mmCIF file of N, CA and C in Angstrom:
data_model
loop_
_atom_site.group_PDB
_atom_site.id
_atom_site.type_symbol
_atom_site.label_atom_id
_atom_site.label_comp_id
_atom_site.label_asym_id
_atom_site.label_seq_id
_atom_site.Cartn_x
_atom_site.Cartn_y
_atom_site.Cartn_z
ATOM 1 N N UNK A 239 -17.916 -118.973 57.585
ATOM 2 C CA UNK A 239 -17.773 -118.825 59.026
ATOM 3 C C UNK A 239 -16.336 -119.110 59.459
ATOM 4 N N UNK A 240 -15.769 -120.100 59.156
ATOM 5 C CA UNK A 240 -14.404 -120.401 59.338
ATOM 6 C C UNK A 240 -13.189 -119.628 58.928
ATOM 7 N N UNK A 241 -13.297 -118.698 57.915
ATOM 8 C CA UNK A 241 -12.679 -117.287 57.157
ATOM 9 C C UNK A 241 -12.906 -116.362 58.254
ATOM 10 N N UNK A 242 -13.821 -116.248 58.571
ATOM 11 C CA UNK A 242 -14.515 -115.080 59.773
ATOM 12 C C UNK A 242 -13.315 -115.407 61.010
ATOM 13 N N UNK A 243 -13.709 -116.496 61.401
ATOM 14 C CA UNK A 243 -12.989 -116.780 62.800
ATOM 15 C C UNK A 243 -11.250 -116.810 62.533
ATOM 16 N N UNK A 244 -10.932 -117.216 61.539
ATOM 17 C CA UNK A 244 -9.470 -117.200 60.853
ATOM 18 C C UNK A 244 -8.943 -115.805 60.816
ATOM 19 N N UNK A 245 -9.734 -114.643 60.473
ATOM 20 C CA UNK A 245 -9.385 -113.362 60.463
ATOM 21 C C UNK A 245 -9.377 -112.320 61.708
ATOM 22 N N UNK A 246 -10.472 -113.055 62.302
ATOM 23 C CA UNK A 246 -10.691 -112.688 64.053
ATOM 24 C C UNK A 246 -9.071 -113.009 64.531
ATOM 25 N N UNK A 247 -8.934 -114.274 64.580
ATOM 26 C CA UNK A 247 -8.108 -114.220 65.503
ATOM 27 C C UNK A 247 -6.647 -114.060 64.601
ATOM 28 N N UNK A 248 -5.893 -113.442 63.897
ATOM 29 C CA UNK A 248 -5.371 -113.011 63.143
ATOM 30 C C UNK A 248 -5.273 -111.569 63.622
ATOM 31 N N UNK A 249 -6.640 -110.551 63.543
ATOM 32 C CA UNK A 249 -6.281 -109.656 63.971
ATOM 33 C C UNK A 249 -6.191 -109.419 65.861
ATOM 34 N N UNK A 250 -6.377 -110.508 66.703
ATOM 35 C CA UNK A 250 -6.231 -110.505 67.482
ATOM 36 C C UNK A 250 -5.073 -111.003 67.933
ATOM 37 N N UNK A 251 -4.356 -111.603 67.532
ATOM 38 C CA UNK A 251 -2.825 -112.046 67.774
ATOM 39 C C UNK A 251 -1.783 -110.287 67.522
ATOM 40 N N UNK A 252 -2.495 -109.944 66.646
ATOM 41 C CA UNK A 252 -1.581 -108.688 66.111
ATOM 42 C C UNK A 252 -1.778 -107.443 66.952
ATOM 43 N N UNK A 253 -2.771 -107.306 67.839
ATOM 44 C CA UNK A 253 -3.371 -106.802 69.084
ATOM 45 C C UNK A 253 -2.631 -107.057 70.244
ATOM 46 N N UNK A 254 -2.760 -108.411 70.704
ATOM 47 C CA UNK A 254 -1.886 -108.736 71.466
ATOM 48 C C UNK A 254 0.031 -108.979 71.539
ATOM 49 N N UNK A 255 0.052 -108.685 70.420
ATOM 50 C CA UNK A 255 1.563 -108.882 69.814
ATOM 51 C C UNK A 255 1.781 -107.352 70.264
ATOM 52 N N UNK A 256 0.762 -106.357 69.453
ATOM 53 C CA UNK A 256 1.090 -104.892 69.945
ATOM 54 C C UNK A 256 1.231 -104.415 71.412
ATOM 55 N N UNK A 257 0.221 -105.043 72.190
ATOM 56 C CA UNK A 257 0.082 -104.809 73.607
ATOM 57 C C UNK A 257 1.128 -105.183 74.253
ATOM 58 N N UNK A 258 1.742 -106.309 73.986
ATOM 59 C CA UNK A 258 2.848 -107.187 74.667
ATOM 60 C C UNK A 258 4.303 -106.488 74.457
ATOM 61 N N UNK A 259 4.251 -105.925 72.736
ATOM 62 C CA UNK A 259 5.622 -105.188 72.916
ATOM 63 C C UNK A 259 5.216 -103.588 73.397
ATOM 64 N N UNK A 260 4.842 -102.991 73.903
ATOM 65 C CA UNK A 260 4.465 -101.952 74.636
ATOM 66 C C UNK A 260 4.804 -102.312 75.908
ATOM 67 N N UNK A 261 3.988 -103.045 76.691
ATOM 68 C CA UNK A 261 4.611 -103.986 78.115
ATOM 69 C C UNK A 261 6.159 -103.851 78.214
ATOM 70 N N UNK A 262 6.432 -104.608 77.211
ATOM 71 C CA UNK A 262 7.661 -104.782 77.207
ATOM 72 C C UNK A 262 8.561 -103.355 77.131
ATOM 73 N N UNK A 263 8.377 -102.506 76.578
ATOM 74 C CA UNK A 263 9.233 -101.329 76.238
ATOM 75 C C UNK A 263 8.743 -100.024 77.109
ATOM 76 N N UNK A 264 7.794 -100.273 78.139
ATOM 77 C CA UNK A 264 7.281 -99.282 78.506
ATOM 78 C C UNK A 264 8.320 -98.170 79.391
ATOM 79 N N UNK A 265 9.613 -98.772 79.116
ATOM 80 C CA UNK A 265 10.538 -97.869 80.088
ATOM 81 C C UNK A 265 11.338 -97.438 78.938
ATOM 82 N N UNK A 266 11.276 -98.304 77.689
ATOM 83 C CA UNK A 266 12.089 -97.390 76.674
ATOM 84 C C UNK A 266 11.857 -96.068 76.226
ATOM 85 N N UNK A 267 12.779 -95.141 76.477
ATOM 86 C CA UNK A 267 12.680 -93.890 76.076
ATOM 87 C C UNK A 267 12.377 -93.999 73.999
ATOM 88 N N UNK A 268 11.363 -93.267 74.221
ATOM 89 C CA UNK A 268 10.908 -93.236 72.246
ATOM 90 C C UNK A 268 10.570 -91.571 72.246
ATOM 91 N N UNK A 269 10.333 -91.324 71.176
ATOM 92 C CA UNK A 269 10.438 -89.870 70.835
ATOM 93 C C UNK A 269 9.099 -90.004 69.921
ATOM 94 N N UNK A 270 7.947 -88.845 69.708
ATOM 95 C CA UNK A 270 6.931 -89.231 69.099
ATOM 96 C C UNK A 270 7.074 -89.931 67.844
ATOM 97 N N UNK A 271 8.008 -89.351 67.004
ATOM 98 C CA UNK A 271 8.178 -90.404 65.719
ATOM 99 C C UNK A 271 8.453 -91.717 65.449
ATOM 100 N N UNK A 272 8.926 -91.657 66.521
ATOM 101 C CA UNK A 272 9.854 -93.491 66.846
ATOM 102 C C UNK A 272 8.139 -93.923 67.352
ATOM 103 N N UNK A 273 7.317 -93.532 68.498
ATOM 104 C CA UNK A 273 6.191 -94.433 68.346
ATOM 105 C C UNK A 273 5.043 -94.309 67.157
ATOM 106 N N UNK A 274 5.083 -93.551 66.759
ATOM 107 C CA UNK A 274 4.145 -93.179 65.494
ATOM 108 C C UNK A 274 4.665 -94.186 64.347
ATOM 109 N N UNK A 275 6.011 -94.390 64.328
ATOM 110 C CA UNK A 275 6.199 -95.386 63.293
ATOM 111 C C UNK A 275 6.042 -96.940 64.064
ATOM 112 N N UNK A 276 6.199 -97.021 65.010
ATOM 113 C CA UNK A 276 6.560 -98.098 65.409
ATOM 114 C C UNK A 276 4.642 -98.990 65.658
ATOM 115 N N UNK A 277 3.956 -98.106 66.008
ATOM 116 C CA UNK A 277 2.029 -97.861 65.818
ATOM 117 C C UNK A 277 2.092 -98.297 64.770
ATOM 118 N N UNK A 278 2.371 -97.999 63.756
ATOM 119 C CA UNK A 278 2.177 -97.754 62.182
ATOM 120 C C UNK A 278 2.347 -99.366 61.423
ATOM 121 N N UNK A 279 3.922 -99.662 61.810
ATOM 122 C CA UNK A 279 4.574 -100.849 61.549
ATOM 123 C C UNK A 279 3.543 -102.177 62.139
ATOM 124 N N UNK A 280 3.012 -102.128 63.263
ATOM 125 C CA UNK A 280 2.120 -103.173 64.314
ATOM 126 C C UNK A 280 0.711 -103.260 63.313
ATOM 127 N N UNK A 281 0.213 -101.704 62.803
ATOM 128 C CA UNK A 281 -0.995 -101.395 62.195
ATOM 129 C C UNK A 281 -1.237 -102.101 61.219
ATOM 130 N N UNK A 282 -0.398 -102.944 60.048
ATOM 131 C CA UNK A 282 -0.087 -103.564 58.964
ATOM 132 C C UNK A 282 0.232 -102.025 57.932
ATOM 133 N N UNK A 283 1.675 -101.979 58.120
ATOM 134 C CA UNK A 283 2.402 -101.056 57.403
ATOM 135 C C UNK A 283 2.509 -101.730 56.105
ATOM 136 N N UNK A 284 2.600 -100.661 54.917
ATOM 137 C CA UNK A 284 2.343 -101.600 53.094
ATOM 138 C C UNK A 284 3.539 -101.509 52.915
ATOM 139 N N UNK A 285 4.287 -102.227 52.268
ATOM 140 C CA UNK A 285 5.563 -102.128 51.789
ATOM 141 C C UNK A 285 6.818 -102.125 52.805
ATOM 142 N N UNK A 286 7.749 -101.970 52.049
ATOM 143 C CA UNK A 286 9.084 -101.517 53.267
ATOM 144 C C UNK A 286 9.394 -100.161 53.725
ATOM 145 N N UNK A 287 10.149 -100.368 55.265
ATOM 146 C CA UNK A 287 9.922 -99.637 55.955
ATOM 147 C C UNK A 287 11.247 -98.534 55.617
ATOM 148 N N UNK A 288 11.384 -97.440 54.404
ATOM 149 C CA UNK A 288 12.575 -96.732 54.544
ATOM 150 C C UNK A 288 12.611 -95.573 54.859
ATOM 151 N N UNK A 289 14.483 -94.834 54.941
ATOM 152 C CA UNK A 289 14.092 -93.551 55.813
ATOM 153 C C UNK A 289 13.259 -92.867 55.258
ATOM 154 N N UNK A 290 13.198 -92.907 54.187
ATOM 155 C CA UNK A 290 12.660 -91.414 52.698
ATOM 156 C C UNK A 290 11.127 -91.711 53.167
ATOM 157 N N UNK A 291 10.223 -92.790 53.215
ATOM 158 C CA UNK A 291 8.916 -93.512 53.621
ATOM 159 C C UNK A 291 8.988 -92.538 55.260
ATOM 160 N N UNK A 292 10.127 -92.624 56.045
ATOM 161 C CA UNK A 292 9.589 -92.753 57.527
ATOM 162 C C UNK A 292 9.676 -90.874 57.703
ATOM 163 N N UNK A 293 10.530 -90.473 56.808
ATOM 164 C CA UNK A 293 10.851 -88.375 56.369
ATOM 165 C C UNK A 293 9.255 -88.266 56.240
ATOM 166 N N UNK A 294 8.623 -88.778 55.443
ATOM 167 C CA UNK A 294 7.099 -88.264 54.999
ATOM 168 C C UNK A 294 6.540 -88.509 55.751
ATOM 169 N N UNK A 295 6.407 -89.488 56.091
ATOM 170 C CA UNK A 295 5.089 -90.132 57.027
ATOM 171 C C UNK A 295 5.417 -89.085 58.401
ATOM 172 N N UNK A 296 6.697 -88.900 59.105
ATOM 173 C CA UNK A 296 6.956 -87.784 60.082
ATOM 174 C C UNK A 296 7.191 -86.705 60.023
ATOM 175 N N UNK A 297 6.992 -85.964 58.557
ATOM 176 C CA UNK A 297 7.157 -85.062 58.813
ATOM 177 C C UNK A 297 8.580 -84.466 59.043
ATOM 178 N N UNK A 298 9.858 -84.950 58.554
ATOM 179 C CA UNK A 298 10.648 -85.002 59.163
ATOM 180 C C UNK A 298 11.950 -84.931 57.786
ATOM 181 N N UNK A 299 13.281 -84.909 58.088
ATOM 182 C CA UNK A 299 14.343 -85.064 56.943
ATOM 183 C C UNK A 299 14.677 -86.472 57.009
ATOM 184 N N UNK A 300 15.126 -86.907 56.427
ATOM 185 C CA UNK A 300 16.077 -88.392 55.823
ATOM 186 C C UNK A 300 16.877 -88.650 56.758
ATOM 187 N N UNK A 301 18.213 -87.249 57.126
ATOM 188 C CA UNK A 301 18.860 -87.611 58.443
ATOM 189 C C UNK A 301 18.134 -87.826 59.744
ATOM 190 N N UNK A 302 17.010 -87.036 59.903
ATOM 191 C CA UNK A 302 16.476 -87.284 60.819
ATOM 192 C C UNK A 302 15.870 -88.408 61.339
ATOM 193 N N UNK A 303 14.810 -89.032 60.126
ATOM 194 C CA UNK A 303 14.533 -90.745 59.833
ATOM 195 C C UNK A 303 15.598 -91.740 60.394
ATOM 196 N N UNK A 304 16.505 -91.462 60.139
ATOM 197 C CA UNK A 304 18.019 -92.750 60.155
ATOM 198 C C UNK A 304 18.216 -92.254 61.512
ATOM 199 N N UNK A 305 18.347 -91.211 61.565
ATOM 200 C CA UNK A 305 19.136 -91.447 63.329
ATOM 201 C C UNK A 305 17.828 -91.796 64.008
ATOM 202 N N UNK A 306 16.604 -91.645 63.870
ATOM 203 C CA UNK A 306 15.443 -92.352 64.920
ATOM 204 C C UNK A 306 15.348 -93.664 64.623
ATOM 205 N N UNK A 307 15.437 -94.105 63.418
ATOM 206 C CA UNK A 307 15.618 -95.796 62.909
ATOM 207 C C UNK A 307 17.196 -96.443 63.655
ATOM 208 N N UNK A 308 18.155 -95.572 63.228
ATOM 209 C CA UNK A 308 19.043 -95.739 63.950
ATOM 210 C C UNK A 308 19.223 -96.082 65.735
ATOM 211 N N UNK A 309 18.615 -95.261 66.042
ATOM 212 C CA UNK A 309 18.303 -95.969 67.886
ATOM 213 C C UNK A 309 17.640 -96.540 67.996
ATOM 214 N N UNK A 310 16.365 -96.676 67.224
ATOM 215 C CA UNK A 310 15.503 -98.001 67.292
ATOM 216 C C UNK A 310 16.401 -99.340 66.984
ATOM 217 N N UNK A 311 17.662 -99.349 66.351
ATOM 218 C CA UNK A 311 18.361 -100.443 65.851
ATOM 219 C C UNK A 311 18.929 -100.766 67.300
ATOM 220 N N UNK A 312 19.630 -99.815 67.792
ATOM 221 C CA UNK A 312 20.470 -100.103 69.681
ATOM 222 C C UNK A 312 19.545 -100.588 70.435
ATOM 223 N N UNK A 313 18.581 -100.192 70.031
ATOM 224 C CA UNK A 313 17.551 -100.327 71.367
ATOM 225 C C UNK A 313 16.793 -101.895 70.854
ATOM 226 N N UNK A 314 17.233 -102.848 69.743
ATOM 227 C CA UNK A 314 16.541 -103.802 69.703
ATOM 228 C C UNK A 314 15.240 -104.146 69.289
ATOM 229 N N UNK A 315 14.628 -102.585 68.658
ATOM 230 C CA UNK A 315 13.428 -102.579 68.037
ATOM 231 C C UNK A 315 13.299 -103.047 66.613
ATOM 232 N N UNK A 316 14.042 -102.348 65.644
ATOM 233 C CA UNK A 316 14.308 -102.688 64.483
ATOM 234 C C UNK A 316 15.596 -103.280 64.235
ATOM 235 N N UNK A 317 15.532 -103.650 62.787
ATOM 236 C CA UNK A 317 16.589 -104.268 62.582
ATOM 237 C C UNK A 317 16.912 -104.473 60.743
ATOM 238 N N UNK A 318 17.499 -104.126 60.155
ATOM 239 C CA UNK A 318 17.734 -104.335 58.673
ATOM 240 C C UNK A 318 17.398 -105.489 58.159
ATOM 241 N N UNK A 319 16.600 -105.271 57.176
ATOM 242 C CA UNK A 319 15.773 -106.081 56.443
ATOM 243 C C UNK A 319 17.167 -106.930 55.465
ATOM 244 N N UNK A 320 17.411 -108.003 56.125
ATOM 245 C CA UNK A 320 18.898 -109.051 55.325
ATOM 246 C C UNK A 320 18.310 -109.387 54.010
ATOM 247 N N UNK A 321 16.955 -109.125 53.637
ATOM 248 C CA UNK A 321 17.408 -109.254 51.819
ATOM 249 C C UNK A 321 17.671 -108.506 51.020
ATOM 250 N N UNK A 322 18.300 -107.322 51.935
ATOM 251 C CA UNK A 322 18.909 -106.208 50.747
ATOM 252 C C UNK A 322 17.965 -105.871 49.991
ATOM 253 N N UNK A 323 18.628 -105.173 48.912
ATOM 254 C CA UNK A 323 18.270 -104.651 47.771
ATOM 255 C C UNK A 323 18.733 -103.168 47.455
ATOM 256 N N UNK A 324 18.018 -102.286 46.350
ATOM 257 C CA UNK A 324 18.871 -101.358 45.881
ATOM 258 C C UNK A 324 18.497 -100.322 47.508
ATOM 259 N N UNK A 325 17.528 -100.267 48.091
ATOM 260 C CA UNK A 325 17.550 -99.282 48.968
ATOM 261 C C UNK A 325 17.397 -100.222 50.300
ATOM 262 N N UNK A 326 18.410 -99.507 51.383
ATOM 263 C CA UNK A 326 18.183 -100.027 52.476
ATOM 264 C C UNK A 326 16.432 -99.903 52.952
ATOM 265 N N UNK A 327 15.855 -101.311 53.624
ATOM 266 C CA UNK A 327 14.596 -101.048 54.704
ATOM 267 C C UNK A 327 15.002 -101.995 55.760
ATOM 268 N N UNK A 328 13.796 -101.475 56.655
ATOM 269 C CA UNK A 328 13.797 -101.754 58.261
ATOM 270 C C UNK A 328 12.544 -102.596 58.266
ATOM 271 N N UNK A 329 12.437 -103.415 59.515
ATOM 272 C CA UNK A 329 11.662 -104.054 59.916
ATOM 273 C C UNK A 329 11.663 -104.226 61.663
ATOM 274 N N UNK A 330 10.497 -104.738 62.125
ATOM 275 C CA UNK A 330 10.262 -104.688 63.264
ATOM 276 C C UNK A 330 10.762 -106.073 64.288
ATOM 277 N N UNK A 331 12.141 -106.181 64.595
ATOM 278 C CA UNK A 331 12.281 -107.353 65.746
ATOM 279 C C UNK A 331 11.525 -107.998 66.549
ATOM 280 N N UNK A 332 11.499 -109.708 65.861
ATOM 281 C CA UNK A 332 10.423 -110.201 66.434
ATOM 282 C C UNK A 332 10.162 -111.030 67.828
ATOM 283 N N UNK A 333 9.544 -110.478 68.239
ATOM 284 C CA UNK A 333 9.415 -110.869 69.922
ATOM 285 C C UNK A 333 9.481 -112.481 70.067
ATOM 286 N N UNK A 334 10.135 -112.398 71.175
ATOM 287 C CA UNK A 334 9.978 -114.216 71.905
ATOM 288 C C UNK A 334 8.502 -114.496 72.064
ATOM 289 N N UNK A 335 7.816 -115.216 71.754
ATOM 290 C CA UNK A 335 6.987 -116.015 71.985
ATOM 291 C C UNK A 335 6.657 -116.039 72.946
ATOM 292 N N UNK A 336 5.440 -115.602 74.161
ATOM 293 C CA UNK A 336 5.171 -115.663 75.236
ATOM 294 C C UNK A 336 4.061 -116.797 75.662
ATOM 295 N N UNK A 337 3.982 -116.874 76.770
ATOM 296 C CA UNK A 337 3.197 -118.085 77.320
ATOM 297 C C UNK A 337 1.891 -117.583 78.288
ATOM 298 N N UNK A 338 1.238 -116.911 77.254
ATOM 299 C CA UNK A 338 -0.029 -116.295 78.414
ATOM 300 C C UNK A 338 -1.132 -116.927 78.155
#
């Protein structure tokens, strides 16, 4: 029972984490791919987030991936994953802590 309620509210923090940055961005201009990944990332995305990963999943080229990851970077959404490695990935900027 205590696993149960541990996972409840687990996936309910990640609900409300989603809802809250939506709130928050609802005036940011996004382009369908930028929210389809950004859905995706909130959804429990597997692995890291790269362009070649974000080309497939949209349907889309590599340059195309980077420059939508790319304004997601200006715009404070994402942000480069600082442990490196051989291929650049992205990750999702994590919100202030709210008091609701």
């Amino acid at each position: 029972m205590q696993e149960a309620i541990k996972a409840t509210y687990v996936v309910l923090q990640k609900v409300l984490q989603k809802a809250e940055f939506w709130k928050m961005h609802a005036a940011t201009i996004l382009n369908e791919r930028q929210q389809k990944m950004i859905n995706r990332l909130f959804n429990g995305f597997t692995g890291k987030l790269t362009t070649t990963k974000w080309g497939k999943i949209c349907k889309c080229s590599q340059d195309t991936a980077l420059r939508d990851i790319q304004d997601l970077i200006k715009k404070n959404i994402l942000h480069k994953d600082p442990s490196g490695g051989r291929s650049t990935n992205y990750e999702l900027v994590e919100m202030p802590a709210t008091n609701n």
